[in-house]
Coordinates of C-alpha atoms and ligand atoms in Angstrom, one line a residue:
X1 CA 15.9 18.5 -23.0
X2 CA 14.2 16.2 -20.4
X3 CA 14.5 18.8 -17.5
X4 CA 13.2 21.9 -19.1
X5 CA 10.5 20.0 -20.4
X6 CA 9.9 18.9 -17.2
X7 CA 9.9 22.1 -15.7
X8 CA 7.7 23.7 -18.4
X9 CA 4.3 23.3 -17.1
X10 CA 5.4 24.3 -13.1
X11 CA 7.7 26.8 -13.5
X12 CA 6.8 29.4 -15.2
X13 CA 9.9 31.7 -14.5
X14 CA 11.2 35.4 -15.2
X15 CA 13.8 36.3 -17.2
X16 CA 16.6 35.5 -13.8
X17 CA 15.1 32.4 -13.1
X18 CA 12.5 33.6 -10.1
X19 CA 8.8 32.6 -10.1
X20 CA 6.4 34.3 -12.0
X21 CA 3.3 34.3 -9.6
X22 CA 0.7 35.3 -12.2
X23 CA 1.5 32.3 -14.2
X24 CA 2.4 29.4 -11.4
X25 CA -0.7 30.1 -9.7
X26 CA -2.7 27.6 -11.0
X27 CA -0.1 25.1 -12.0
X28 CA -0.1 21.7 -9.3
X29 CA 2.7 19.3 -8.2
X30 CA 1.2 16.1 -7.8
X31 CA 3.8 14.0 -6.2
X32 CA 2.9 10.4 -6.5
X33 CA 2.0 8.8 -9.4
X34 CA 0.1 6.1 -7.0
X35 CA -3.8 5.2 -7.6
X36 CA -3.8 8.4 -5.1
X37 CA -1.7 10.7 -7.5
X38 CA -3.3 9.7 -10.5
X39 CA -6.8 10.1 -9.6
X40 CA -6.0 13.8 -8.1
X41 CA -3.9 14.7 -11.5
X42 CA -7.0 13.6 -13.7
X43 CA -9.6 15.6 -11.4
X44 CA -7.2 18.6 -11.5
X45 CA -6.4 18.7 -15.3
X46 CA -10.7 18.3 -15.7
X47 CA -10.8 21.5 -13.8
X48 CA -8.1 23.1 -15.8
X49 CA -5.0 23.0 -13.8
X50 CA -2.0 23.0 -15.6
X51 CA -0.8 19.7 -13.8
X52 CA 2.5 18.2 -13.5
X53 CA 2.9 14.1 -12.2
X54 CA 6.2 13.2 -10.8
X55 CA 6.9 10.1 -9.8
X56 CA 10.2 8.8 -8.8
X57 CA 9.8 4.9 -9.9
X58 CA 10.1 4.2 -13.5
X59 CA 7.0 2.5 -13.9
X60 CA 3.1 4.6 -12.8
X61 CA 1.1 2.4 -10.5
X62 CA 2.8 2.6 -7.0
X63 CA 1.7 0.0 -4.6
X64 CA -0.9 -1.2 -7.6
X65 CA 2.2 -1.5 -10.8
X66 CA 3.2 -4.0 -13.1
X67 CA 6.9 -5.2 -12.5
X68 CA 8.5 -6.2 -15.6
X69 CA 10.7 -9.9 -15.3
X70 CA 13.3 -11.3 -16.8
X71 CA 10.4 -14.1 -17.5
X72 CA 6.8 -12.2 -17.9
X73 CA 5.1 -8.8 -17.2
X74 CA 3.9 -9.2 -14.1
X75 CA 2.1 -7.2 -11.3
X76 CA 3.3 -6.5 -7.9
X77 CA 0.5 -8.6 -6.2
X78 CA -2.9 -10.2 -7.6
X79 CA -5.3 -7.2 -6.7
X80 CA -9.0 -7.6 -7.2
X81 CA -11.7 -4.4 -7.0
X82 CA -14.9 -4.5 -6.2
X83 CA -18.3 -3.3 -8.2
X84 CA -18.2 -1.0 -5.0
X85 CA -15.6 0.9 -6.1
X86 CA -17.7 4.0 -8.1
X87 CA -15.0 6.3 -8.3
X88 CA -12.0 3.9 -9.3
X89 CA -14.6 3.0 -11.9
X90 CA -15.8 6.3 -13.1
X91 CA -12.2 7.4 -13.1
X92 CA -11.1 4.2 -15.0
X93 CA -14.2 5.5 -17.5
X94 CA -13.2 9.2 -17.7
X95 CA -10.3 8.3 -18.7
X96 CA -10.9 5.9 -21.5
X97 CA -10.3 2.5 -20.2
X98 CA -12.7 0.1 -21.2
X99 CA -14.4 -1.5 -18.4
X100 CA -15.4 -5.1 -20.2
X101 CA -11.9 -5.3 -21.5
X102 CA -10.2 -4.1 -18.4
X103 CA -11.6 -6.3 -15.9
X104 CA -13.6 -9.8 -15.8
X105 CA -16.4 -8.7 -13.4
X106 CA -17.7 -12.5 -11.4
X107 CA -20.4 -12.3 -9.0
X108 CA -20.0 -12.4 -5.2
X109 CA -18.7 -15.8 -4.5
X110 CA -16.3 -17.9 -2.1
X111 CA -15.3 -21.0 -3.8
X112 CA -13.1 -23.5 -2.4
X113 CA -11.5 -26.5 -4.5
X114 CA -14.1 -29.8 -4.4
X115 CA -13.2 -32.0 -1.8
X116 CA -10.9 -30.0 0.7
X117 CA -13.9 -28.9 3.4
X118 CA -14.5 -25.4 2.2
X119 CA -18.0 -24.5 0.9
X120 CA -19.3 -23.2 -2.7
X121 CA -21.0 -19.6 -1.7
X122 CA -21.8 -17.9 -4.9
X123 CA -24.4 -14.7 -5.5
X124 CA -26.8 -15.0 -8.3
X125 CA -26.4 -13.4 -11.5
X126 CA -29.9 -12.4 -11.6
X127 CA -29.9 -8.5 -10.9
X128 CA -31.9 -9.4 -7.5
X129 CA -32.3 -6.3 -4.9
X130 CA -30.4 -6.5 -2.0
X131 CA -30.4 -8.4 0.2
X132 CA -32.3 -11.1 -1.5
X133 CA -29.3 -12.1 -3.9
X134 CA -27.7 -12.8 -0.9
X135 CA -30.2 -15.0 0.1
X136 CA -30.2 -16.5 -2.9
X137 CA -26.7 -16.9 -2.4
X138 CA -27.0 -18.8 1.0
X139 CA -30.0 -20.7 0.5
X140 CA -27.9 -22.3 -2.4
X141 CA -24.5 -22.4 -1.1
X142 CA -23.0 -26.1 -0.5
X143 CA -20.7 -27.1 2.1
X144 CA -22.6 -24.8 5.1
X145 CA -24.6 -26.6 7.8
X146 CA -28.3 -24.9 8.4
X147 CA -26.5 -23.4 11.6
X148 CA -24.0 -21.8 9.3
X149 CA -26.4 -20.1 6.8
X150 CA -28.8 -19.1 10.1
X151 CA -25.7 -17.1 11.5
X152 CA -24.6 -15.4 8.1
X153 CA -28.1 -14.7 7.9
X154 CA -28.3 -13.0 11.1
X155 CA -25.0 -11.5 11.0
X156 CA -26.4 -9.0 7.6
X157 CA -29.9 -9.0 9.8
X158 CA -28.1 -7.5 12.7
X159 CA -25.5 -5.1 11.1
X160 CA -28.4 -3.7 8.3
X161 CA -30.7 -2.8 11.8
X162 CA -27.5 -1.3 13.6
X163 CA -27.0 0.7 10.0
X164 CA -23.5 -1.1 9.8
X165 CA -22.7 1.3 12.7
X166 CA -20.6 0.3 15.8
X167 CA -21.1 2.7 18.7
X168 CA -17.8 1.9 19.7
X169 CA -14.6 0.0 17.5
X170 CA -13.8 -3.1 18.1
X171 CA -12.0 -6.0 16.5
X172 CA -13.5 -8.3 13.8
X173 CA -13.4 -11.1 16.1
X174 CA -15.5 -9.9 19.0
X175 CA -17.9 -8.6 16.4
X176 CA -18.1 -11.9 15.0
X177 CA -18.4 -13.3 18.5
X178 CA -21.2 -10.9 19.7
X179 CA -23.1 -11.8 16.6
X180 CA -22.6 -15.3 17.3
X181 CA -20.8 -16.8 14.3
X182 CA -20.0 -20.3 13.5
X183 CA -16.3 -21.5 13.6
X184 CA -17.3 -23.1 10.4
X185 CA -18.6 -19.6 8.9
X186 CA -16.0 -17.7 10.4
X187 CA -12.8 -19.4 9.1
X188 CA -14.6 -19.9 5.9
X189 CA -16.1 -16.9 5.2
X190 CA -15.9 -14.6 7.4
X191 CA -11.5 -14.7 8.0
X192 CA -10.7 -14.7 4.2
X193 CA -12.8 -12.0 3.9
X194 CA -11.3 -9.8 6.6
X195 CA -8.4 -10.5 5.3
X196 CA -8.9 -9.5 2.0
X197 CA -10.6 -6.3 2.3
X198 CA -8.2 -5.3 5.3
X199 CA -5.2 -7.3 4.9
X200 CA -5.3 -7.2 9.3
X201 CA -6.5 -10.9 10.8
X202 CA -9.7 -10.4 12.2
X203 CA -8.4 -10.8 16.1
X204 CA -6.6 -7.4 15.1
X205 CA -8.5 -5.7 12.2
X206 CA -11.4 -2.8 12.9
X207 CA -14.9 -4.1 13.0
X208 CA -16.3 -0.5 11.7
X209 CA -14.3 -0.5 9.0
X210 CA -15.2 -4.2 7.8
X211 CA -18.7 -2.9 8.6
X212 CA -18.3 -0.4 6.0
X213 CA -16.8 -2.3 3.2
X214 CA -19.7 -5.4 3.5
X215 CA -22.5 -1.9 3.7
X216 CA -21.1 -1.0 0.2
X217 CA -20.8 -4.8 -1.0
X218 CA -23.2 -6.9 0.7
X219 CA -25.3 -4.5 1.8
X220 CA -25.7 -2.7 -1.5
X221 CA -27.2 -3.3 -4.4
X222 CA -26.1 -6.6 -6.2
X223 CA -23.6 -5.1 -8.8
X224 CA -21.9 -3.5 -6.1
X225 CA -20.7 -7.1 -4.7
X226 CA -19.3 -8.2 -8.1
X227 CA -15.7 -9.0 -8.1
X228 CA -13.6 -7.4 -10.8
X229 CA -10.4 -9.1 -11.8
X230 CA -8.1 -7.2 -13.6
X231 CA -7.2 -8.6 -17.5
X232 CA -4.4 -5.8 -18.1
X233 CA -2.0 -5.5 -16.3
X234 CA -2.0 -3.0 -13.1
X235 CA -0.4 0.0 -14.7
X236 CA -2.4 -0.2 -17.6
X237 CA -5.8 -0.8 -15.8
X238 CA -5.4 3.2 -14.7
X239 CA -2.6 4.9 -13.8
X240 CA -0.9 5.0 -17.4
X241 CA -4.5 6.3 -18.7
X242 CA -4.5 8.6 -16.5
X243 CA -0.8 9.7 -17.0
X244 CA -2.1 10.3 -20.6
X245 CA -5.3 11.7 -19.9
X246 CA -3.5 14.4 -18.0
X247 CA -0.8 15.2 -20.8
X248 CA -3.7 15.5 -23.4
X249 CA -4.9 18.4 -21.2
X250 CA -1.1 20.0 -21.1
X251 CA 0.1 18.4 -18.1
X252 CA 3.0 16.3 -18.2
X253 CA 3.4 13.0 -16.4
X254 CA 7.4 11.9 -15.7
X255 CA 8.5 8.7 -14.3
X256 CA 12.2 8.6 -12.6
X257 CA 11.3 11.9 -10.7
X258 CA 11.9 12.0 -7.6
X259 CA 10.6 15.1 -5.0
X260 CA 13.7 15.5 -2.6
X261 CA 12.5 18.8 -0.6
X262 CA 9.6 20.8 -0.5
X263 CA 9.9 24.6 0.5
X264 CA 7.2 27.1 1.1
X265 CA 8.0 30.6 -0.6
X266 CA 6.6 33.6 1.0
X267 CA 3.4 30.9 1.5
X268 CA 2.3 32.1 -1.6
X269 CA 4.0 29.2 -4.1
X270 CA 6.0 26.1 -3.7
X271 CA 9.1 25.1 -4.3
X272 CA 10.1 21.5 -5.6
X273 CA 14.0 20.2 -5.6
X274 CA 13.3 17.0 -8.1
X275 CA 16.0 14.7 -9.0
X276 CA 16.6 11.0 -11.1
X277 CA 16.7 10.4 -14.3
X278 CA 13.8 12.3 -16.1
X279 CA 15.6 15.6 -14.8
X280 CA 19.2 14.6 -15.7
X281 CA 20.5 15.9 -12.2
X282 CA 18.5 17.9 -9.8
X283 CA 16.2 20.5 -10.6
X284 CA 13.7 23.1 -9.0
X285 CA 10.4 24.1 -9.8
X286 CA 7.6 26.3 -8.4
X287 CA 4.0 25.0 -8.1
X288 CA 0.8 26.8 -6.8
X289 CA -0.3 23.7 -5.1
X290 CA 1.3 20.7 -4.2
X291 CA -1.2 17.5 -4.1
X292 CA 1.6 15.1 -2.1
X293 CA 0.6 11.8 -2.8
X294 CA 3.5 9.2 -1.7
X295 CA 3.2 6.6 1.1
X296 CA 2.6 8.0 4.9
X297 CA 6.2 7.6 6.0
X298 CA 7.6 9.4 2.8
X299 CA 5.1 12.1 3.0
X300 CA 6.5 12.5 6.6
X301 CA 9.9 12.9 5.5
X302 CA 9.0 15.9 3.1
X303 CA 7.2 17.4 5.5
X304 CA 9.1 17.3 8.4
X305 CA 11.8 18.5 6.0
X306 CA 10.2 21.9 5.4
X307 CA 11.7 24.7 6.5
X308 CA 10.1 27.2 8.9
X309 CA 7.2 24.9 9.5
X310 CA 6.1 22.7 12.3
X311 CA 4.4 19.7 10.8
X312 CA 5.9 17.8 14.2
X313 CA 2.0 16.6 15.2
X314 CA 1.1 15.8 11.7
X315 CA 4.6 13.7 10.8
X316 CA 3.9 12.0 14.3
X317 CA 0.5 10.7 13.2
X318 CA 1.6 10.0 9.4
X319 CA 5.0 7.9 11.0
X320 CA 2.5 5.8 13.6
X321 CA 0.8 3.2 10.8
X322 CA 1.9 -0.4 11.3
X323 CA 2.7 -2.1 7.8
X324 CA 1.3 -5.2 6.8
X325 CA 2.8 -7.5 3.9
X326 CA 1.1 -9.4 1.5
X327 CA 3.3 -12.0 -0.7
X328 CA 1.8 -13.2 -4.2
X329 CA 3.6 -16.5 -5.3
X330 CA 3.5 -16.8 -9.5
X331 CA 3.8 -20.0 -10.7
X332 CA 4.1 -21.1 -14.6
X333 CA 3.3 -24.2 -15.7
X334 CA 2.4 -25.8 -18.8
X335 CA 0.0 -23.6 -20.9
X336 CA -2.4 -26.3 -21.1
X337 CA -2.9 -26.3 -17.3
X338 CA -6.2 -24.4 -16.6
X339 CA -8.3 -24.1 -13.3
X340 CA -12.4 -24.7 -13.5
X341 CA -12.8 -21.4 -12.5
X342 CA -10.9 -18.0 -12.7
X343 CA -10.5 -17.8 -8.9
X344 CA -10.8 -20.1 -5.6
X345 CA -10.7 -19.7 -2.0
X346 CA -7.8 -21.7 -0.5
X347 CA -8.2 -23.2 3.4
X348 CA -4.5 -22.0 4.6
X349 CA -3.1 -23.6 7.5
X350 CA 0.6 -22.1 7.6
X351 CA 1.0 -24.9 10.8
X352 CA 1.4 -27.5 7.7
X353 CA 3.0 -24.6 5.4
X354 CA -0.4 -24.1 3.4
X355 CA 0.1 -20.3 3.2
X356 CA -2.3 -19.8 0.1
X357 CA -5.3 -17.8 0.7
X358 CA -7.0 -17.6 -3.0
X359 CA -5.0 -18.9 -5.8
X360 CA -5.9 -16.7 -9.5
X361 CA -5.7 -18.5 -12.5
X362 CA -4.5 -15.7 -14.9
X363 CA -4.8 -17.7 -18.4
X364 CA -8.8 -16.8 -17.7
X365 CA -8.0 -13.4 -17.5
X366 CA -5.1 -12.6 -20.2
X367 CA -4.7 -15.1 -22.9
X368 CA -1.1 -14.4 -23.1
X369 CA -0.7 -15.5 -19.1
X370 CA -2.0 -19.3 -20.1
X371 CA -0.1 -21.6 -17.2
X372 CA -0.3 -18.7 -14.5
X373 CA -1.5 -18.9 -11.5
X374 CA -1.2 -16.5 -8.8
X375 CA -1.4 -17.2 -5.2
X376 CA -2.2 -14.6 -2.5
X377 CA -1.2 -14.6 0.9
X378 CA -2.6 -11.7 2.9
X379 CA -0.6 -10.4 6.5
X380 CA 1.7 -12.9 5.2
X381 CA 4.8 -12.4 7.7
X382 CA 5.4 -15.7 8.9
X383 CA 4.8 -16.9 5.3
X384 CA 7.5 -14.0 3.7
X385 CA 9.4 -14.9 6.7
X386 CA 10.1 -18.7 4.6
X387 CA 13.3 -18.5 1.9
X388 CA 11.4 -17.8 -1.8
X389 CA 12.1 -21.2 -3.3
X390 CA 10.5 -23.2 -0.1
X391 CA 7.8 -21.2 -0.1
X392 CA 6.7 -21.6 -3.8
X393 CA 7.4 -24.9 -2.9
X394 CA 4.9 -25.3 -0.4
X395 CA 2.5 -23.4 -2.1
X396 CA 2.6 -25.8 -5.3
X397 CA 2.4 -28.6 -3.0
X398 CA -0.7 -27.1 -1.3
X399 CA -2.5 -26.8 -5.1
X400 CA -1.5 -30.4 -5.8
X401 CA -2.8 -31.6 -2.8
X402 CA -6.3 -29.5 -2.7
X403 CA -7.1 -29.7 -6.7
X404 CA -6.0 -33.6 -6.4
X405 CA -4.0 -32.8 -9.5
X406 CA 0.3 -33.8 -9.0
X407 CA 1.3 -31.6 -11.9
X408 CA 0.2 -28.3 -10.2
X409 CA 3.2 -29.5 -7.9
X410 CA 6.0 -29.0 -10.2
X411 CA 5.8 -25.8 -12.4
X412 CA 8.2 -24.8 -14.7
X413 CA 9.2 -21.7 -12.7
X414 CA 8.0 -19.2 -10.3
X415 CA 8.4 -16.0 -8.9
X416 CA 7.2 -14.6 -5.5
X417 CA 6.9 -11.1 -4.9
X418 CA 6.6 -9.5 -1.2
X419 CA 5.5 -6.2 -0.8
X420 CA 6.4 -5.6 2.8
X421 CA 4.8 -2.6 2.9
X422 CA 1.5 -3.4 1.2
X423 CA -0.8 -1.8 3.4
X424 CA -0.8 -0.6 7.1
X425 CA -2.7 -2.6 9.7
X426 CA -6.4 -1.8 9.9
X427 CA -6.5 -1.7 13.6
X428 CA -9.6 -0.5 15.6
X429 CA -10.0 3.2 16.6
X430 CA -7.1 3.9 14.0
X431 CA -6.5 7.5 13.9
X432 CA -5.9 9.2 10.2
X433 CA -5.0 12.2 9.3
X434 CA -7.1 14.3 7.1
X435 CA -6.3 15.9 3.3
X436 CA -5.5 19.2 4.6
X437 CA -2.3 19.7 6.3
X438 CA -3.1 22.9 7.6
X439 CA -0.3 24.8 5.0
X440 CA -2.0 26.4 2.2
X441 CA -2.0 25.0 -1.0
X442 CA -0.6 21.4 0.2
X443 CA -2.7 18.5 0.7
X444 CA -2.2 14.7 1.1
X445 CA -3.6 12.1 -1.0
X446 CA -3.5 8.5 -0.1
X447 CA -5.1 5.1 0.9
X448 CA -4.3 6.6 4.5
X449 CA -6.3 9.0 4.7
X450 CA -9.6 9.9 6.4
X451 CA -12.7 10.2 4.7
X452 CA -14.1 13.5 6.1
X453 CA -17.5 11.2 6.4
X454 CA -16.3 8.6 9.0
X455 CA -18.8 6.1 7.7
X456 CA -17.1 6.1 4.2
X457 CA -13.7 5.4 5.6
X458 CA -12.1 2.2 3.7
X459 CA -9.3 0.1 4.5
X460 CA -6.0 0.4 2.4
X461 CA -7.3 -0.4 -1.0
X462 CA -7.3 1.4 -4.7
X463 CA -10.7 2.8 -3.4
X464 CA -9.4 4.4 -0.5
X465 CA -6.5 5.7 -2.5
X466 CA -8.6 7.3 -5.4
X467 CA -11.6 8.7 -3.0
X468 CA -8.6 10.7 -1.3
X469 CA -7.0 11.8 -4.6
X470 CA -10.5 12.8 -5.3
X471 CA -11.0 14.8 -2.2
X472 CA -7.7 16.1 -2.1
X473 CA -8.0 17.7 -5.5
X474 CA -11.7 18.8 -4.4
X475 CA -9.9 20.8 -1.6
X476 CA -7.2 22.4 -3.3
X477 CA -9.9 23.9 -5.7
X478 CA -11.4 25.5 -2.9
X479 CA -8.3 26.9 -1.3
X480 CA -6.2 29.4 -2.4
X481 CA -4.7 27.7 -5.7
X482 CA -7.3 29.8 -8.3
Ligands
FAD1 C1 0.4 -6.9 -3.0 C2 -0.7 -6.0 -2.8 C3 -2.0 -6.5 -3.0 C4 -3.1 -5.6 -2.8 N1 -4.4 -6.1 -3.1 C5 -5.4 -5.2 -3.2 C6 -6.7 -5.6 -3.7 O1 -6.9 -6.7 -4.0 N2 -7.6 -4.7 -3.7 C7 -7.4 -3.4 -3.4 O2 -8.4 -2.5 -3.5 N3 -6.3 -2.9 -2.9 C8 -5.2 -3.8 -2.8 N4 -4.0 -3.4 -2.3 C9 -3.8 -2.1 -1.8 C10 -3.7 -1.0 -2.9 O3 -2.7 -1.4 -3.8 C11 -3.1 0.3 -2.2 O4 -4.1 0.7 -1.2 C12 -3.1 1.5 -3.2 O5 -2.4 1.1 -4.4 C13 -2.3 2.6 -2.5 O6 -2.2 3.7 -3.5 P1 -1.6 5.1 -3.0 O7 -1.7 6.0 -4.3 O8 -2.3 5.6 -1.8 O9 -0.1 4.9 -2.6 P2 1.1 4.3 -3.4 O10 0.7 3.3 -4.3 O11 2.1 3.9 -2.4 O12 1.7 5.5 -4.2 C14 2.6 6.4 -3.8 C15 3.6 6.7 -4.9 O13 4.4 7.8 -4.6 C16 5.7 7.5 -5.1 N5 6.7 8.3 -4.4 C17 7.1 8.2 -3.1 N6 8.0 9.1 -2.7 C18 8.2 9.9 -3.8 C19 8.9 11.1 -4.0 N7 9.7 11.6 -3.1 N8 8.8 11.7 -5.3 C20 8.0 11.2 -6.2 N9 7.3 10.1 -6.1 C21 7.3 9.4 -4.8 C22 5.9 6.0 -5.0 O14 6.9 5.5 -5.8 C23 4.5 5.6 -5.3 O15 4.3 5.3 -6.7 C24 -2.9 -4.3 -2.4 C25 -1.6 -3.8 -2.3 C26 -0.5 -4.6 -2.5 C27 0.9 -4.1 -2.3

């Protein structure tokens, strides 16, 4: 029966149904199966947890999935990780994914179509130290005045001598403006980027926090730039290998399980109400640890659900985040029609309804995608704001008109995807809560959360969301849960 396997692995119970401490004790809830959830189920089962995954959607992945279409497979937004990202790699390697198969990895680059303005930055492929490939990379690049590539090279002069350290937060925008940046370099280069990384426009997004992600890209050593494009689909990239991993260890992973309440008994164990349709109706279950590892605003409404606890502060700070959207518009067409390269930069201008920021020509990356290409539209409000069919419009006019090619305006059919919630805004000075709540045995795990090193804190990305399931899981070993 789907519930009492369910409840094998975390609720080891007596003979009238009550919790049997000596067994629960080292058995963990991970509620989530995001990037977050995932990576703290793998690090638990390594240390020999007996870990169970519940996950109320159907499908693993969380804001990172696949979303199966009428049409295709699909994934809930073109996502693109970064050589920077050691421990979504190692994890993807623990757990048996196959990194050249996986992913495409490109070097550093910011390509726009020929002939619309934009400029052709790529790093070399040569395994130069840092930060010469970059050099490299701007002495080459085509499109930039000598003005432009003086400023870029004083902008990595500057923030490698201030140790990528701001004294104080600010926006993107003033940084760029104290370092004295180009208009030319800053809505070529420097915009997309910030908007990328943080999904937050630069006059709104934290300046330490870009700091930080160009220190581990730019800054680093030149693999660490490279930009890795998924060739699976999202799912498949981790959290499914990771869901398995954990079952080969005697966990159990369970889609269509969703945590309703969370209860604290005698602060020795925890109590789980699950419900959906891997349980068949509701069910409850006893945990020594819980690793909660949803979104912010659900992990507020568990906690503030407790009873006898005051999470008030904690819920305050976890309800506070600011969502941002980002919209990816599909579009099929023939599966002769191919791109020169995998990826390009697009010059958006939503005034004349170009809302494309980089379109992603998936027939490079999965042979069975031939004819799709996806287009990615970061803070897109205004743009998700437009009815689905004139905005895929719009966007299929903008290809037409910057790869000079009139077929790319008519595709066969398209699909756009908005995920309102994508990330939260990157603001500066933007307060995080930590893993530990302060109740024993429960921690949070998500791209939220701060890095207990301020200088490694990231923006919302799979990054941020494994380093927290990592740290999260690190904690729980040291507490109480032994
Ligand atoms: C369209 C889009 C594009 C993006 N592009 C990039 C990119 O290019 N590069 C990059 O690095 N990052 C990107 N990101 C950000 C990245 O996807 C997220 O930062 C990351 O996936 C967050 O993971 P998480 O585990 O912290 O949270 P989530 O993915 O939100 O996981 C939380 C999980 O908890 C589950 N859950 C919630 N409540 C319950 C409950 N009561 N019981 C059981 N389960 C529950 C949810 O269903 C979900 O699966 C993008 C995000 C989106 C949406």
């Amino acid at each position: 029966m789907a519930d009492r396997d369910l409840a094998s692995p975390g609720a080891p119970t007596d003979k009238r149904g009550q919790p049997d401490p000596g067994q629960t004790r080292r058995s963990v809830a991970v509620i989530g199966a995001g990037w977050a959830g995932c990576a703290a189920a793998v690090e638990l089962a390594q240390a020999g947890y007996k870990v169970t995954l519940l996950e109320a959607a159907r499908t693993f992945g969380g804001r990172a999935r696949r979303v199966d279409t009428d049409r295709a497979h699909l994934d809930n937004g073109q996502h693109i990780l970064l050589g920077a990202y050691s421990e979504t790699l190692r994890l993807m390697q623990l757990t048996g994914v196959a990194r050249d198969q996986a992913v495409l990895t490109l070097p550093l680059q910011m390509r726009y179509p020929p002939n619309t303005g934009g400029m052709d930055f790529v790093a070399p492929s040569l395994p130069l130290p840092a930060p010469l490939h970059l050099l490299t990379a701007l002495f080459r690049a085509q499109g930039l005045t000598g003005e432009d590539k003086l400023s870029l090279a004083r902008f990595t002069t500057s923030a490698r001598w201030m140790d990528w350290q701001l004294h104080n937060d600010c926006s993107v925008s003033e940084l760029l403006e104290r370092f004295d940046q180009t208009p030319r370099l800053i809505a070529l280069m420097w915009r997309p980027l910030c908007l990328a990384a943080l999904n937050t426009p630069p006059e709104r997004a934290s300046a330490q926090i870009f700091l930080n992600v160009l220190r581990d890209s730019l800054g680093a050593r030149r693999r660490a730039s490279d930009m890795l494009l998924p060739r699976t689909d999202l799912s498949k990239l981790f959290p499914e290998a990771a869901a398995a991993w954990v079952e080969a260890r005697g966990g159990s992973a369970r889609g269509g399980a969703k945590v309703q309440a969370i209860r604290s008994i005698e602060g020795r164990l925890w109590q789980l109400d699950i419900s959906g349709s891997a349980v068949g109706g509701t069910w409850s279950t006893y945990f020594g640890g819980v690793v909660l590892a949803t979104g912010a605003s659900q992990a507020a409404t568990l906690l503030h659900d407790i009873p006898g606890r005051d999470t008030s502060a904690l819920c305050a700070r976890l309800t506070a985040f600011e969502p941002e959207a980002i919209t990816t518009v599909y579009l099929q067409y023939d599966a002769a029609i191919r791109l020169k390269l995998p990826f390009y930069a697009l010059r958006d201008d939503p005034g004349n309804h170009h809302y494309g920021q980089f379109v992603f020509d998936r027939g490079q990356l999965d042979a069975s995608q031939a004819g799709l290409l996806a287009v990615v539209i970061s803070a897109s409000g205004p743009a998700a704001a437009q009815p689905q069919e004139l905005l895929a419009e719009a966007v299929a006019v903008q290809l037409a008109v910057d790869f000079q090619w009139p077929e790319l305006g008519r595709p066969d059919w398209f699909k756009v995807i908005t995920e309102k919630r994508a990330t939260y805004a990157c603001a500066p000075g933007l307060r995080r809560p930590a893993n530990d709540t302060g109740l024993p045995g429960l921690v949070l795990a998500g791209d939220y959360t701060a890095a207990s090193d301020a200088a490694k804190n990231y923006p919302a990305t799979l990054e941020a969301a494994v380093r927290s399931g990592v740290a999260a899981a690190a904690l729980l070993k040291r507490s109480a849960v032994q």
